Each structure stands twice: as structure tokens, then as C-alpha cells.
Coordinates of C-alpha atoms in Angstrom, one line a residue:
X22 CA 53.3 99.7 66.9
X23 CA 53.4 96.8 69.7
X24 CA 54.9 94.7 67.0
X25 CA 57.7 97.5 66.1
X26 CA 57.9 97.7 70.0
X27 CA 58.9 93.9 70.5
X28 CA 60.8 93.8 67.6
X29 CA 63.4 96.2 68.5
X30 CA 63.2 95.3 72.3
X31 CA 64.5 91.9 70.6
X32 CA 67.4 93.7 69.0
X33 CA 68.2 95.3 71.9
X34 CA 68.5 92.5 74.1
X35 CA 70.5 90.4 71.4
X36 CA 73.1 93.2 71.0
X37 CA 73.7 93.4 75.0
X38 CA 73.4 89.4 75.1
X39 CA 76.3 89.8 72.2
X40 CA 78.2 92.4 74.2
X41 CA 78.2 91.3 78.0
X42 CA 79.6 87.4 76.1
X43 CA 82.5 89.1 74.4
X44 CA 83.1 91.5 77.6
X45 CA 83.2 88.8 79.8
X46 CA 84.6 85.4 78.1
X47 CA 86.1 87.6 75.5
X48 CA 88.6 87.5 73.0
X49 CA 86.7 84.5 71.7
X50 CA 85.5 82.8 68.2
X51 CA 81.9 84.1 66.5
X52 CA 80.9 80.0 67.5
X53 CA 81.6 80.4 70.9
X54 CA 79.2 83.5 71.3
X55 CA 77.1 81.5 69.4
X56 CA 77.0 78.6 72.3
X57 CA 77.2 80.8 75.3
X58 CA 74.1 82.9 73.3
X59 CA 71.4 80.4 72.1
X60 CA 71.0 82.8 69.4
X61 CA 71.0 81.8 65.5
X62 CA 74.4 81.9 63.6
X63 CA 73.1 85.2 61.6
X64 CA 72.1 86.5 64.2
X65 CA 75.7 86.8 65.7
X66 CA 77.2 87.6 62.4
X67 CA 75.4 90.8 61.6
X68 CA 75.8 92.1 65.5
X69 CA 79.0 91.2 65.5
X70 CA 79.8 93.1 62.5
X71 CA 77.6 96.1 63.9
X72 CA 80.1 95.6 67.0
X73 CA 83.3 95.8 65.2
X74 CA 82.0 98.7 62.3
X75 CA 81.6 100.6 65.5
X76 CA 84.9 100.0 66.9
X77 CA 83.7 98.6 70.2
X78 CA 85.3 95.1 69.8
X79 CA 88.0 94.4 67.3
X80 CA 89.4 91.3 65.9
X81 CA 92.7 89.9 67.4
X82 CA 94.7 87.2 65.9
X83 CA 93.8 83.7 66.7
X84 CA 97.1 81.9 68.4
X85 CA 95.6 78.5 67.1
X86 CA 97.4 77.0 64.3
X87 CA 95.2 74.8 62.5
X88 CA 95.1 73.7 58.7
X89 CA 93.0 75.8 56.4
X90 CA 91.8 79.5 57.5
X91 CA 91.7 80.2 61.7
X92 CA 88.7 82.2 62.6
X93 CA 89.8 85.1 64.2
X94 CA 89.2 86.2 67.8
X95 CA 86.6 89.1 68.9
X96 CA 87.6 90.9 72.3
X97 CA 86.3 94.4 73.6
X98 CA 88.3 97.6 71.8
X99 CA 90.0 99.3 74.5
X100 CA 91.6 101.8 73.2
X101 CA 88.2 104.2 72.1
X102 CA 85.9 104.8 74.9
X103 CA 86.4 104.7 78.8
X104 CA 84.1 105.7 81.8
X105 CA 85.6 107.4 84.5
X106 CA 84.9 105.6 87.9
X107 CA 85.2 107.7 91.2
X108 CA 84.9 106.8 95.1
X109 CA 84.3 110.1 96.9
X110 CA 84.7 109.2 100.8
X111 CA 85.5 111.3 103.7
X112 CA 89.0 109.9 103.8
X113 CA 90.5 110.1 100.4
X114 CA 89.7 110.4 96.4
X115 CA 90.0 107.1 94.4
X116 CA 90.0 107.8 91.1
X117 CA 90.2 105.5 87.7
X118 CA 89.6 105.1 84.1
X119 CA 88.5 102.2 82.7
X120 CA 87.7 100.6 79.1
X121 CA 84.7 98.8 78.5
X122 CA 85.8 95.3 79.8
X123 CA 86.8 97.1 82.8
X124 CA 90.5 97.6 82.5
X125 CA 91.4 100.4 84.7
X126 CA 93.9 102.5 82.3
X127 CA 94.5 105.1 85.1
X128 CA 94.3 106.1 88.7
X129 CA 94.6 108.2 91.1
X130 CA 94.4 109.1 95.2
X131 CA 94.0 112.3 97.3
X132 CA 93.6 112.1 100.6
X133 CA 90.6 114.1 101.7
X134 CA 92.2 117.1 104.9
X135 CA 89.0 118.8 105.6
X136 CA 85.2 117.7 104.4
X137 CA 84.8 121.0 103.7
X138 CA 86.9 121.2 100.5
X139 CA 85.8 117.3 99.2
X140 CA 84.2 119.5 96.1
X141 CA 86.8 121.7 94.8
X142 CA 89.1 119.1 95.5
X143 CA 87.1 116.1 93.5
X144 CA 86.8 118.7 90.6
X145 CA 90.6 118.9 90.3
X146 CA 91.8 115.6 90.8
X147 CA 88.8 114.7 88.3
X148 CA 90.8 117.4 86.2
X149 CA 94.0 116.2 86.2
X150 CA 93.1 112.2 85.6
X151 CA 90.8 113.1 83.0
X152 CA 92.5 115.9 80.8
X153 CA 94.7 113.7 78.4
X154 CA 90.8 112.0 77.1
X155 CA 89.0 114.9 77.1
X156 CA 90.3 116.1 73.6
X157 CA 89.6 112.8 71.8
X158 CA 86.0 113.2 73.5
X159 CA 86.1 109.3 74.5
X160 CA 84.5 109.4 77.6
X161 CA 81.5 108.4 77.4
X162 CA 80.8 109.1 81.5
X163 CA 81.5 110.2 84.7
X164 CA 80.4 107.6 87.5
X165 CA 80.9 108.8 91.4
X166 CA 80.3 106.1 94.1
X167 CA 79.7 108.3 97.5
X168 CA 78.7 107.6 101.2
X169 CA 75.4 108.0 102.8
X170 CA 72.0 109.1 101.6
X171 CA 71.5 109.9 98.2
X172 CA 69.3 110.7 95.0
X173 CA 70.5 108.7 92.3
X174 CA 67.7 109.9 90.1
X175 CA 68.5 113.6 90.6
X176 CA 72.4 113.4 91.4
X177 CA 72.2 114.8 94.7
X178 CA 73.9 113.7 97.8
X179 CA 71.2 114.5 100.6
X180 CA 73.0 114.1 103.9
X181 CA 75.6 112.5 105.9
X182 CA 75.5 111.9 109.3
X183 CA 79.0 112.1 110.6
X184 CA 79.6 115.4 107.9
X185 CA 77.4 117.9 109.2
X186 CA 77.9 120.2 106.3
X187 CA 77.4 117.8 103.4
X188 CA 73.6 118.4 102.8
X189 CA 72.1 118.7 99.6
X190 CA 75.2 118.8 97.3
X191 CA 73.8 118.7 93.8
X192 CA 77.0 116.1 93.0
X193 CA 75.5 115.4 89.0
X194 CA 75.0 119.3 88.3
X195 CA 78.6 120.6 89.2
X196 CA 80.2 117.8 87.8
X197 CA 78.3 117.8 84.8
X198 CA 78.6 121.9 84.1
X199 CA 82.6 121.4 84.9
X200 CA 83.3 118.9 82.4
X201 CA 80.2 118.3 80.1
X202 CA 80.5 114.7 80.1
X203 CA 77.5 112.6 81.2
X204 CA 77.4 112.3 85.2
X205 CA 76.2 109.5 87.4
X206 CA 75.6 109.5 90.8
X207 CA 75.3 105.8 93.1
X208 CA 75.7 105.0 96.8
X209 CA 78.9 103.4 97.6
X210 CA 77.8 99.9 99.0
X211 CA 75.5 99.6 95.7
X212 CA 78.8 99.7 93.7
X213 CA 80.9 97.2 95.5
X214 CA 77.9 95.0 94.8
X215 CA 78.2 95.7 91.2
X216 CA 82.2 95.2 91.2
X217 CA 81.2 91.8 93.2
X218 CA 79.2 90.9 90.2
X219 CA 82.0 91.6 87.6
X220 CA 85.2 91.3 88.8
X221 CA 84.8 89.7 92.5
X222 CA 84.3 85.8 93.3
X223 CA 81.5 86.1 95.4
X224 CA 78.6 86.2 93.4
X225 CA 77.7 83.1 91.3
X226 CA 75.8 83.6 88.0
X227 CA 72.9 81.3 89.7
X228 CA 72.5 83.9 92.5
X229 CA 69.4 86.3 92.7
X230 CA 69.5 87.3 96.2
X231 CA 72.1 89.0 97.6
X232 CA 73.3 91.2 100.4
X233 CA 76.6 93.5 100.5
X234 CA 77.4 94.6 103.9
X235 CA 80.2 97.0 104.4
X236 CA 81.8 97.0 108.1
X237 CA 84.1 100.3 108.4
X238 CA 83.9 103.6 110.1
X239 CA 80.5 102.7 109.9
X240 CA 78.0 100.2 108.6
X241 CA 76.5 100.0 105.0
X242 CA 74.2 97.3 103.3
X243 CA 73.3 96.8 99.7
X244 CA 70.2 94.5 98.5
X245 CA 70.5 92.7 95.2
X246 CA 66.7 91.5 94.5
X247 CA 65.9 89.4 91.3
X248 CA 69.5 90.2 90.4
X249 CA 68.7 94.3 90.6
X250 CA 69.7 96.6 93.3
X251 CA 67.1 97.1 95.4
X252 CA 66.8 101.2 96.3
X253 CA 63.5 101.6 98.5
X254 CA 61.1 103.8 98.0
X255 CA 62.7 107.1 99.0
X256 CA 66.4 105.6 97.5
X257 CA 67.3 104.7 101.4
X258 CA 67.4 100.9 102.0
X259 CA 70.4 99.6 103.5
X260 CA 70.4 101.8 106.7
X261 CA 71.8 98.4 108.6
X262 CA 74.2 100.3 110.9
X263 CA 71.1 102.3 111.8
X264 CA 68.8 99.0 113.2
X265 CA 68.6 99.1 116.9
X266 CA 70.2 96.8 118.6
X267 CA 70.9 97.3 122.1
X268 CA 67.5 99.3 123.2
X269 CA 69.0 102.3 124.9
X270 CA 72.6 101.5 124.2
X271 CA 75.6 103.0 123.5
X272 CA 74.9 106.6 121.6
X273 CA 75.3 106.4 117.9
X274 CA 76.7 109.4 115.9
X275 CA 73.3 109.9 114.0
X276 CA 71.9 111.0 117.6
X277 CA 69.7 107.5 118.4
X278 CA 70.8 105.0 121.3
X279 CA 71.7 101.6 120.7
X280 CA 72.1 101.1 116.6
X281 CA 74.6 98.2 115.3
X282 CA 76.6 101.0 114.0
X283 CA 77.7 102.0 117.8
X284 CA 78.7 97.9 118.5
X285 CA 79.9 96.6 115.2
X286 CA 82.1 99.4 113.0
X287 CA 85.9 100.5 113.5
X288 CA 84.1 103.8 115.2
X289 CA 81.7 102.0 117.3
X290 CA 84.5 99.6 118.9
X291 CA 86.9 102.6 119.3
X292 CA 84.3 104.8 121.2
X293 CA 83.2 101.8 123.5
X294 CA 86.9 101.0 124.3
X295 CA 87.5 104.3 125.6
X296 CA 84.4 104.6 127.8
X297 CA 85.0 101.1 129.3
X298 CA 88.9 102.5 130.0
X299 CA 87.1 105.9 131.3
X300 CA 85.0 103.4 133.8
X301 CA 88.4 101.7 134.8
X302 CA 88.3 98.6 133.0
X303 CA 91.3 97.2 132.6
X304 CA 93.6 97.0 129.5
X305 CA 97.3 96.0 128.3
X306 CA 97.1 99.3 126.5
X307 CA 99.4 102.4 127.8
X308 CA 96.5 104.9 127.8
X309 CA 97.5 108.7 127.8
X310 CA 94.3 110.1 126.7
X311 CA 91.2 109.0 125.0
X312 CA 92.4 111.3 121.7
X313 CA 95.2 108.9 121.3
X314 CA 93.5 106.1 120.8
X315 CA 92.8 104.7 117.5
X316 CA 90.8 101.4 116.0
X317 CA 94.1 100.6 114.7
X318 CA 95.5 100.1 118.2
X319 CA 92.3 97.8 119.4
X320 CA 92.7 96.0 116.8
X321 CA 96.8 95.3 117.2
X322 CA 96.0 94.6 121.3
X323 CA 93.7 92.5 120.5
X324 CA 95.4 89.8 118.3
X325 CA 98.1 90.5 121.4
X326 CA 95.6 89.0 124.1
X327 CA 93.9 92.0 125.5
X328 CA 91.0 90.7 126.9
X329 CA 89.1 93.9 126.7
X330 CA 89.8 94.3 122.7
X331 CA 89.1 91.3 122.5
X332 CA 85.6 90.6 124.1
X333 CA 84.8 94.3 122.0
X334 CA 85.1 92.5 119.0
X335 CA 83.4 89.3 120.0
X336 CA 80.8 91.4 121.2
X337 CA 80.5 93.1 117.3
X338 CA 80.5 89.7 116.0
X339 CA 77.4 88.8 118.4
X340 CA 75.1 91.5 117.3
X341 CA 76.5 91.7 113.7
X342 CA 75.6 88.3 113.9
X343 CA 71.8 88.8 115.0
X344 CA 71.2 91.0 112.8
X345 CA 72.0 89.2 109.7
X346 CA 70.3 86.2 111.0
X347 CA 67.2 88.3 111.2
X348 CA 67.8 89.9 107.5
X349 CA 68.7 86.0 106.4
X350 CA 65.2 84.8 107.7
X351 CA 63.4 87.3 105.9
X352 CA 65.0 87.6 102.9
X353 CA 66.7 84.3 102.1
X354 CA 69.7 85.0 100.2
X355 CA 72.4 83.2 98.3
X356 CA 74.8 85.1 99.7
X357 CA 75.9 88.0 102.2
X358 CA 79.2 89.5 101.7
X359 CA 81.6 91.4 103.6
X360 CA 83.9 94.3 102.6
X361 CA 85.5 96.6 104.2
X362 CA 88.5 97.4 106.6
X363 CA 86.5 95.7 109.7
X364 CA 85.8 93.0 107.4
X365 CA 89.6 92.8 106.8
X366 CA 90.1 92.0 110.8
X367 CA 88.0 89.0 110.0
X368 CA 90.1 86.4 112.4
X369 CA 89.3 88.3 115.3
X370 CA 85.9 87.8 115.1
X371 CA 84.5 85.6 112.4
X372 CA 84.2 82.4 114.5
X373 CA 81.9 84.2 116.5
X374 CA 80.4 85.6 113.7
X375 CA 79.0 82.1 112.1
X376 CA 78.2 80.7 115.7
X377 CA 75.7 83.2 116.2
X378 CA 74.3 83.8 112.6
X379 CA 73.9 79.9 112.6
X380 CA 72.5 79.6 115.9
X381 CA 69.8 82.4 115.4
X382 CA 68.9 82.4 111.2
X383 CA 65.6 80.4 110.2
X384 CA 66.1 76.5 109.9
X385 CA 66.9 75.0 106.9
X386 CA 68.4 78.9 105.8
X387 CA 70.9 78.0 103.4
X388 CA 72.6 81.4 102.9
X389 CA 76.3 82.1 102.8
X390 CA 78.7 84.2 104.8
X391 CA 81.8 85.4 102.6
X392 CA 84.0 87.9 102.7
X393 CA 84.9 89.6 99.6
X394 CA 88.3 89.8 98.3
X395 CA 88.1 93.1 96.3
X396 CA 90.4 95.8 97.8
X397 CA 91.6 98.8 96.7
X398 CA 89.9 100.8 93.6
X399 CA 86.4 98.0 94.0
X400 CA 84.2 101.0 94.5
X401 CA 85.5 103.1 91.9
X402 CA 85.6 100.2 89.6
X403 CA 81.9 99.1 90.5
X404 CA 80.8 102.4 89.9
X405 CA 82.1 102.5 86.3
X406 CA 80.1 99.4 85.6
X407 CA 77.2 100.8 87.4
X408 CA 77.0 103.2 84.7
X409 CA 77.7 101.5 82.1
X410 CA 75.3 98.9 83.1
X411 CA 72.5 101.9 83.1
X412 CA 74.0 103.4 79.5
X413 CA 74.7 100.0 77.9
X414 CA 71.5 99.8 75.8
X415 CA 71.2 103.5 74.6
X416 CA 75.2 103.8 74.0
X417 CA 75.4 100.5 71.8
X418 CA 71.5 101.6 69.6
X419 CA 74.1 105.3 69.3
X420 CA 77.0 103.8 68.3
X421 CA 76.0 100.7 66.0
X422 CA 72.5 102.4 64.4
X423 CA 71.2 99.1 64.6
X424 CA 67.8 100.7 65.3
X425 CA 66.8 100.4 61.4
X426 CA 68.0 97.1 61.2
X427 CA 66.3 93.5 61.0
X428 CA 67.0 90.9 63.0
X429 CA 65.6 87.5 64.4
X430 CA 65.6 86.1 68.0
X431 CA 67.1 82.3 68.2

């Protein structure tokens, strides 16, 4: 049995090892996968043919003209299955479908009026992006990247703090009973890592450790460990935005003083601008009433000169930059990146930002501040591969039956 066991774990990994080189370097020559593989010439032949009898890569022509017969190229089929990738935030509804090489085919945005209708309005939106695949049954699943705490395990989205009424949604169930197509749920910072990994430029293959850090409305971390997302033991690591501090700070909004969240994210600089104008500090801004003022407007005054917008930010940069010193002396990674709107405003504050992180991290640390590039659909895209990168193994044994098959490792 331990034998039978090894042998097909063997398989397994050859056929992903097969996959992930023709997904990512793809199209490209059966020699080529042989190099970037180490495994034996048959090896790639017969998984390679399992591949291609089960239509998930194809054979393209090879633009090469040499004498005698050109080997032909083998590139990821993207025209027979798709996972649908979804970011479900409290703003808007990002939408896309994606082939297996990560292709987004198509996509769509609603803009989110009232928390209280986020459900019925993901299931139509899901609806109306989806209904054109359903028939051909080629979606193999339904991925949803969402904010705060969650069960991946179970599908449920537990709590959020600044949404009083999403508690307990059971995200995987409704989805799954609506459309009968496989359902994932994932925490949003734990996909942008993932689309970091495949389609960003932050994350070198050498890399093992790495930290995600999302700077927005609030603040959300993501551990890679070993090259795995990290999770904790209750699925609710990354609470960065909820470290103290400032001991007895400024309030936060999940009810605790002093949490980098109330110094460092578009909300926290917004709410501390307007009590330092309420305590008559002054400002180049026309101030009519606290209501009307928005991050956006900080952020414009500050780039302008205004010295108050301006030390707000450099004052983020200082504890954001503490705090990752701290993390960075205990955990050593490669790399910590930066996404998010905040993280867009990077000239207002970066400077700072490296100054203190150097000045405070361990010596000799060697990890990297970057900020990522990604924009747009990232979370939606990572969470597609998230999927697929929990799927992969089971979907390729379904769909090639290489399960009664022999094969040799290189």
C-alpha cells in the first residue's frame, strides 16, 4: 500500500510539475519542459499527451522555420474551462473569468450602495457574468476573495468590524446552492499574495518568506511561510492594523485605543485630520464641516504643502514603519509588499517609510520594501488561482485518469 501510495504521489507531482511549466513559460517545445522539469523524456511524453487528450493544453504551430519536421508548441487550452474569480469589498463587486493560464476572458464592476444588500447583489452580478458558461458546464469554480475574518475551511465570513451586520454569512453555502458550481472562500490580502506570485513582479521564485501588507480603508497583512500562506490557528493571522501602537491612542473602529489601523490607513489619517482641525490646528484646507472631508482631499493638500497633511502622513510612515521593523526582526523575510490605495500615495511618505524601518529592523536584516504594481482586478485574479492552486491536483487525476497509469520519476 505505502508503495502504491508513493507511486501515485509521484504521478501527481510530475503532472502538476508538467502543468505549472506549460502555464507559465508556455506555448513551448516537449524539450523545453523537459529542461525546466529534470524529469525523463518519457516521462514528458506520456503527460503531455494525457494533457492534450484531455484538452487542457493544445498544440500551436511552431513560427520557427527550420529544415526537416518543427516540433510543435504546447500552451494551456483556453477556450474549455475557466474559474470565476470575485473580490467582494464593501465598496464595489469586481468580478472576472479567467482560463487556466490566467487570462481574464470577462469582467465586471458594481459598486456596492448599502452593505446590507452586498448578498443579493453578488448573486446577480455573479448571474449575469457567468450565464453565457453555465450551459457548456466549464466552470470548474467559483473563487470569492472578501475582507475581514473568515473560515476558509467552512466558507463562512465570521465578522467585520466596520459592517456591523456582516456576521456569520455562510458565503460557500449560498453561493454554492445558487449556482451548483464548486465555491471557495479566501481572505482578500491572502489573494493579492497569490496574484503577486503569478502575475506580479514582486515575488522572486527564490523567495520563501514573504509579507503582503495592504494599506487602504484599513490595514491587512498576509504571511507566506515556506512558500504557503500562513492562516493561524483560528484562520486569523494578519490582524496588523489591529497591533497597538500608540498605548491609549487615537480610538480605532474595532473599539481598542491606539491600533496602527487608527495612524496608518486612508480612515485613520482622515479621522485624525479632522480632530486636530476640531482642536484648532491649522490647515490650507477651506473646512465647512467635518462630513466634508475626505482622504482624497488630505491627500491632494498635502502634495500642495499643507503642513498638517503632511506631518499625518509622515506620522503613518513612522509607525507603519515600526511595526514592520518589528515583524522584519522576527520573521526575516525576502520581501514585504505594499498594495493598496495608501500604498498608491507612496511619495508622500515612503522616504520616511525606509528611514524608520531601516533605523529600527534587526542588523544585518536583509528584507525588502516594494510596492506592488498590481491594480485593478489583482484580488479577483489571485483568488482564481487560489483555487485553482487548491483544485489543481484532483482536477488534472479527473480529467486525464492518469490514476491507473505508470510512470517513473527523473
Amino acid at each position: 500500500m505505502a508503495g502504491s501510495i508513493q507511486k501515485s504521489t509521484i504521478k501527481d507531482n510530475n503532472l502538476q510539475t508538467i502543468f505549472r511549466i506549460i502555464q507559465r513559460y508556455g506555448p513551448l517545445e516537449r524539450k523545453h519542459i523537459q529542461e525546466y522539469s529534470k524529469l525523463s523524456w518519457g516521462t514528458v511524453s506520456k503527460f503531455t499527451a494525457l494533457l492534450e487528450q484531455a484538452k487542457i493544453i493544445v498544440q500551436n504551430p511552431n513560427p520557427v522555420s527550420n529544415v526537416g519536421k518543427t516540433p510543435s508548441l504546447l500552451d494551456i487550452n483556453g477556450e474549455d474551462h475557466y474559474i470565476v474569480g470575485v473580490d467582494l469589498n464593501f465598496r464595489d463587486i469586481r468580478i472576472v473569468i479567467v482560463d487556466l493560464k490566467g487570462n481574464i476572458i470577462r469582467s465586471q464592476i458594481a459598486g456596492v450602495p448599502d452593505s446590507s444588500q452586498m448578498i443579493q447583489l453578488l448573486l446577480e452580478r455573479l448571474e449575469t457574468t457567468i450565464q453565457p458558461y453555465l450551459a457548456n458546464k466549464n466552470l470548474i469554480a467559483i473563487s470569492i476573495a472578501t475582507q475581514g475574518n473568515i473560515d476558509s475551511e467552512k466558507g463562512i465570513a465570521l465578522y467585520l468590524t466596520f459592517a456591523p451586520t456582516w456576521r456569520n454569512i455562510r458565503l460557500k453555502e449560498i453561493v454554492e446552492e445558487k449556482f451548483h458550481i464548486p465555491t471557495y472562500i479566501f481572505h482578500d490580502l491572502d489573494c493579492v499574495l497569490i496574484a503577486e506570485k503569478y502575475f506580479g513582479n514582486s515575488i522572486d521564485d527564490s523567495y520563501r518568506t514573504v509579507i503582503a501588507l495592504n494599506t487602504n480603508y484599513g490595514i491587512g497583512m498576509s504571511l507566506m511561510i515556506n512558500s504557503q500562506i500562513y492562516a493561524g490557528a483560528n484562520h486569523r493571522s494578519g490582524e496588523l492594523g489591529h497591533s497597538v501602537a500608540v498605548p491609549n491612542g487615537a480610538l480605532c473602529s474595532c473599539g481598542k485605543r491606539g491600533c496602527l489601523e487608527a495612524y496608518a490607513s486612508k480612515v485613520g489619517i482622515t479621522n485624525r485630520f479632522i480632530d486636530a482641525v476640531n482642536n484648532g490646528t491649522p490647515t490650507m484646507m477651506n473646512v465647512a464641516d467635518s462630513f466634508s472631508i475626505k482622504y482624497d482631499s488630505i491627500k491632494r493638500f498635502a502634495k500642495s504643502g499643507d503642513l498638517l497633511c503632511q506631518k499625518l502622513f509622515e506620522e503613518a510612515a513612522f509607525y507603519l514603519g515600526i511595526s514592520l521593523a518589528s515583524l522584519a526582526s522576527v520573521l526575516d523575510p525576502d520581501v514585504i509588499i505594499f498594495f493598496g490605495e495608501l500604498a498608491d500615495d507612496r511619495e508622500l511618505f515612503q522616504e520616511k517609510l525606509y528611514k524608520v524601518f531601516s533605523e529600527n529592523v534587526y542588523p544585518g536584516n536583509t528584507s525588502k520594501i516594494i510596492f506592488s504594481s498590481l491594480k485593478g482586478s489583482a484580488v479577483a485574479l489571485g483568488a482564481s488561482f487560489y483555487a485553482l492552486d487548491e483544485i489543481l491536483s484532483g482536477f488534472l487525476k479527473q480529467k486525464t485518469g492518469h490514476d491507473d497509469e505508470d510512470d517513473q520519476a527523473a
